[in-house]
C-alpha cells in the first residue's frame, strides 16, 4: 500500500504565517530581580509579533497593552492609558493592592509548575529538618558530641499548613504524600486528599494539634499580623514554625518573645518585615532560627512563559485570561 501524504498548499502556508505574525501589541517588563533577556527570548518564541519593551525604555506608552512586572513602584501604571492585562511575576500580589495608579484591568498570576516545585522543595526541607532532629545534630557537631535521637515515624508528626491556596495546597499534598500527618487551615472550606482541612473558627482546634506550623497565607489586610502571640501560645510548647509566605503576616516581636521563652522551639524564616533583614535584628543572634533571603520559591521562566503568552493571546482575542486574581481580596 502506498501512503499518500497531503502537503499544505502555498495558500495554506501563507494563511498560517499571517496568523502567526499578527501583531498583538506591546508589553512592558519590570523587575529588579528577573532577567528581561530570558523573558524576551521565551515570549518572542511563543509570540513572534510581541513588541517586548524593558522599563524604562517603554517607547510610546499608548502602545502598551500588557505589563509583566514584579513589585512595580508607586505610579508605575499611570502612563499606560490602553493597558489591557497585568501579569504578576511572583506568587504574592500584595504590591498590586490598594494602588491609585492601577486601572480596572484583569490581573493574572503565574501558574508555574517550576515555582510550585521550588516551594514544595523548600517546605519539605524545612519540615524534614525538624522532623528528623537535624538542628540537634548540627548543635552536637559543633561540640563534637555523638548524640543519638531515636527517629519518629513520619505519620506520628503533625504538620499544619495555614493557608490552602495555590501554593499552600500543593505543599500540604506533598507533605501528606511523604507520610506526615497533615492538617490544613484556611478562612474558607477546602478539600485536599490526605489532608484534614479545618476552616474559620476551628483555628484553635487546628493549632492545638500542630507540632510544625507552616505559614502559607497571602498578605492581605485580613492576614496582616494574623500570626501573633495568641497563635504561638495556642501551639503545643516547643512547636516549630516555618514562614515561607510574607513577613508582615507574622507579628515579629511576638515570634521573638515565643522563641526566647521556648514556646516556639525553632523557626525557619524566609521572609521578614524588612528585607534585607537588618544586621542588628535579633533573629541573627538566635541559634534556634534559620534564615534564608526570600528565596523559597521563584518564577521559572521556562515553564511560566507559555501561560503568559496564552493570556496575551486571549486578551488580544477578547477572551478572559487564565489565573485571574483580585487585588482587593489579596489573592
XYZ file of C-alpha atoms in Angstrom:
331
model
C 0.000 0.000 0.000
C 1.307 3.417 -0.921
C 0.688 6.080 1.715
C -0.326 9.398 0.263
C 0.844 12.390 2.252
C -1.020 15.609 1.564
C 1.160 18.679 1.862
C -0.340 22.083 2.634
C -0.533 24.298 -0.414
C 1.216 27.608 -0.562
C -2.015 29.473 0.211
C -2.439 27.482 3.483
C 1.152 28.263 4.409
C 0.601 31.953 3.771
C -2.546 31.954 5.931
C -0.750 30.184 8.769
C 2.182 32.565 8.525
C -0.114 35.576 8.606
C -1.915 34.239 11.708
C 1.361 33.634 13.480
C 2.709 37.128 12.892
C -0.495 39.068 13.554
C 0.639 41.907 15.842
C -0.520 41.540 19.438
C 0.796 44.849 20.766
C 3.451 45.978 23.224
C 4.417 44.558 26.617
C 6.466 46.361 29.272
C 8.630 44.242 31.546
C 9.661 45.464 35.011
C 11.619 43.622 37.706
C 14.718 44.357 39.751
C 15.432 40.635 40.099
C 14.374 38.800 36.936
C 16.300 38.583 33.666
C 14.451 40.507 30.932
C 16.548 38.916 28.159
C 15.436 35.422 29.136
C 11.801 36.505 29.262
C 12.100 38.306 25.920
C 13.522 35.228 24.176
C 10.911 32.885 25.626
C 7.912 35.138 24.924
C 9.095 36.012 21.431
C 9.389 32.302 20.674
C 5.708 31.966 21.618
C 4.559 35.293 20.143
C 6.931 36.473 17.400
C 4.952 39.680 16.826
C 5.059 40.764 20.502
C 6.676 44.155 20.984
C 8.713 43.439 24.142
C 9.953 46.531 25.989
C 12.008 46.726 29.164
C 11.439 49.567 31.612
C 12.492 52.397 31.436
C 12.621 52.081 27.616
C 8.847 51.990 27.235
C 8.587 53.860 23.924
C 5.162 55.351 23.251
C 3.122 54.488 26.387
C -0.092 54.461 24.322
C 1.171 51.325 22.544
C 1.437 49.352 25.789
C -1.283 46.724 26.222
C 0.410 44.355 28.681
C 2.617 44.613 31.761
C 4.701 41.775 33.190
C 6.090 43.027 36.486
C 7.282 42.283 39.995
C 6.685 44.923 42.670
C 6.271 47.953 40.392
C 6.929 51.251 42.137
C 4.099 53.697 43.001
C 2.833 55.448 39.885
C 4.280 52.827 37.533
C 0.989 52.158 35.703
C -0.076 55.793 35.307
C 1.496 56.386 31.849
C -0.349 53.489 30.135
C -3.861 54.558 29.002
C -4.519 51.426 26.911
C -3.471 48.771 29.393
C -5.446 45.528 28.999
C -3.629 42.964 31.173
C -1.232 42.900 34.122
C 0.673 39.721 34.918
C 2.334 39.452 38.310
C 5.817 37.924 38.167
C 5.589 36.255 41.582
C 3.164 34.466 43.857
C 2.212 37.344 46.172
C 0.145 40.191 44.740
C 0.275 42.469 47.798
C 2.270 45.054 45.819
C -0.730 45.423 43.471
C -3.307 46.034 46.206
C -4.619 49.461 47.134
C -2.959 51.306 44.246
C -4.367 54.518 42.786
C -2.388 54.160 39.539
C -3.689 50.702 38.536
C -6.732 50.810 36.224
C -9.527 48.271 36.381
C -7.944 45.647 34.108
C -7.538 41.876 34.508
C -4.671 40.844 36.767
C -3.276 37.353 36.330
C -0.925 35.321 38.457
C 1.544 32.841 37.040
C 0.555 29.195 37.109
C 4.091 27.923 37.135
C 4.950 24.281 37.807
C 8.546 25.305 38.437
C 7.508 27.787 41.118
C 5.341 25.153 42.799
C 8.172 22.607 42.728
C 10.595 25.052 44.345
C 8.139 25.951 47.100
C 7.449 22.295 47.810
C 11.181 21.594 47.999
C 11.750 24.451 50.465
C 8.913 23.468 52.794
C 9.736 19.760 52.595
C 13.346 20.527 53.510
C 12.293 22.745 56.405
C 9.763 20.285 57.807
C 12.047 17.265 57.415
C 14.873 19.153 59.112
C 12.744 19.454 62.234
C 11.079 16.041 61.920
C 14.481 14.317 61.783
C 16.018 16.472 64.588
C 18.697 17.900 62.305
C 19.149 21.132 64.356
C 20.116 18.969 67.352
C 22.687 17.123 65.256
C 24.056 20.409 63.916
C 24.494 21.588 67.508
C 26.092 18.271 68.522
C 28.632 18.522 65.723
C 29.740 21.962 66.936
C 30.677 20.441 70.314
C 31.939 17.097 68.906
C 29.188 15.117 70.645
C 27.789 11.814 69.340
C 24.126 12.452 70.116
C 21.582 9.754 69.261
C 17.911 10.718 68.984
C 15.600 7.877 68.084
C 13.692 8.761 64.868
C 9.914 9.090 64.994
C 7.719 7.650 62.239
C 6.542 10.443 59.981
C 2.872 9.556 60.371
C 3.121 10.482 64.069
C 4.343 14.008 63.311
C 1.556 16.546 62.869
C 2.314 19.315 60.386
C -0.085 22.229 59.990
C -0.415 24.426 56.905
C -2.037 27.841 57.389
C -3.327 28.970 54.006
C -4.544 26.428 51.467
C -4.374 28.452 48.283
C -2.482 27.643 45.087
C 0.880 27.019 46.772
C -0.377 26.007 50.223
C -2.483 23.175 48.814
C 0.469 21.879 46.805
C 2.684 21.940 49.893
C 0.063 20.170 52.016
C -0.361 17.421 49.405
C 3.401 16.919 49.102
C 3.796 16.515 52.860
C 0.855 14.111 53.049
C 2.274 12.046 50.187
C 5.545 11.763 52.088
C 3.708 10.284 55.063
C 3.268 13.157 57.522
C 0.006 13.649 59.412
C -1.037 16.890 57.714
C -3.666 19.356 58.892
C -4.703 22.427 56.953
C -6.493 25.619 57.949
C -7.926 28.373 55.802
C -10.544 31.094 56.126
C -12.714 29.110 53.698
C -13.615 25.433 53.472
C -11.092 23.462 51.397
C -10.759 19.803 50.469
C -7.379 18.169 49.790
C -6.914 14.387 49.546
C -4.949 13.061 52.504
C -5.176 16.335 54.453
C -7.522 17.102 57.355
C -8.841 20.539 56.453
C -10.326 22.912 59.012
C -11.517 26.457 58.463
C -12.785 29.606 60.105
C -13.490 29.298 63.812
C -11.739 25.916 64.011
C -8.349 27.647 64.034
C -7.813 26.967 67.747
C -8.550 23.273 67.302
C -6.101 23.225 64.389
C -3.277 24.971 66.274
C -3.598 22.843 69.403
C -2.561 19.734 67.449
C 0.291 21.069 65.332
C 3.951 20.284 66.068
C 5.316 22.067 62.982
C 3.395 25.088 61.691
C 3.933 26.346 58.128
C 2.633 29.770 57.104
C 1.400 29.847 53.503
C -1.153 32.661 53.915
C -1.145 35.512 51.386
C -0.612 39.036 52.686
C -3.973 40.817 52.781
C -5.494 43.422 55.122
C -7.131 40.499 56.955
C -3.935 38.449 57.352
C -1.502 41.236 58.264
C -0.226 40.366 61.760
C -2.594 37.394 61.952
C 0.072 35.015 63.262
C 0.604 36.701 66.612
C 1.259 35.847 70.230
C -2.151 34.197 70.589
C -1.345 31.846 67.703
C 2.053 30.925 69.153
C 0.554 30.317 72.607
C -2.116 28.068 71.097
C 0.544 25.713 69.726
C 1.998 22.894 71.842
C 5.060 24.110 73.761
C 8.220 23.709 71.711
C 6.431 23.670 68.348
C 8.437 24.690 65.286
C 7.454 27.477 62.900
C 8.198 27.948 59.187
C 7.363 31.141 57.291
C 7.575 30.800 53.513
C 4.826 33.313 52.728
C 5.130 37.011 53.636
C 6.866 38.678 56.570
C 4.054 41.037 57.655
C 1.645 38.114 58.142
C 3.665 37.388 61.314
C 3.961 39.573 64.421
C 7.773 39.562 64.645
C 8.071 40.831 68.245
C 5.627 38.114 69.347
C 7.670 35.488 67.499
C 10.894 36.725 69.098
C 9.295 36.506 72.557
C 7.964 32.998 71.836
C 11.393 31.843 70.636
C 13.124 33.265 73.703
C 10.631 31.662 76.100
C 10.809 28.257 74.418
C 7.126 28.316 73.488
C 8.392 28.093 69.911
C 11.311 25.684 69.793
C 12.716 26.843 66.475
C 11.889 28.805 63.352
C 12.837 28.717 59.681
C 12.212 32.138 58.182
C 12.429 33.132 54.526
C 10.508 36.422 54.727
C 10.587 39.396 57.092
C 9.097 42.793 57.892
C 12.200 44.470 56.459
C 14.224 42.936 53.637
C 17.165 42.614 53.565
C 16.993 41.752 57.250
C 18.925 44.445 59.196
C 22.242 43.299 60.653
C 21.145 44.262 64.188
C 17.904 42.236 64.055
C 17.511 39.778 66.978
C 16.861 36.876 64.594
C 20.527 36.871 63.546
C 21.656 36.128 67.104
C 19.190 33.291 67.759
C 20.658 29.799 67.481
C 17.178 28.320 67.027
C 16.413 30.401 63.916
C 17.410 29.517 60.352
C 17.344 32.491 57.975
C 17.113 32.369 54.186
C 16.927 35.517 51.975
C 13.426 35.316 50.454
C 14.134 32.517 48.007
C 11.728 29.747 48.999
C 10.249 29.956 45.521
C 10.896 31.964 42.384
C 9.279 32.176 38.983
C 10.784 29.767 36.454
C 10.501 31.471 33.046
C 10.851 28.259 31.015
C 7.573 26.940 32.428
C 5.756 30.239 33.067
C 6.245 31.907 29.680
C 3.705 29.640 27.957
C 0.953 30.808 30.352
C 1.907 34.459 29.899
C 1.794 34.076 26.128
C -1.560 32.270 26.256
C -3.090 35.073 28.323
C -1.814 37.690 25.883
C -3.443 35.730 23.050
C -6.689 35.512 24.982
C -6.839 39.218 25.780
C -5.901 40.076 22.198
C -8.855 37.937 21.015
C -11.266 39.488 23.530
C -11.353 36.462 25.824
C -10.925 36.259 29.606
C -7.366 35.431 30.731
C -6.473 32.463 32.901
C -5.478 32.526 36.604
C -7.176 35.820 37.488
C -6.634 37.352 40.916
C -8.369 40.090 42.861
C -6.022 42.684 44.409
C -8.742 43.869 46.801
C -9.063 40.342 48.136
C -5.283 39.803 48.021
C -5.225 36.553 46.017
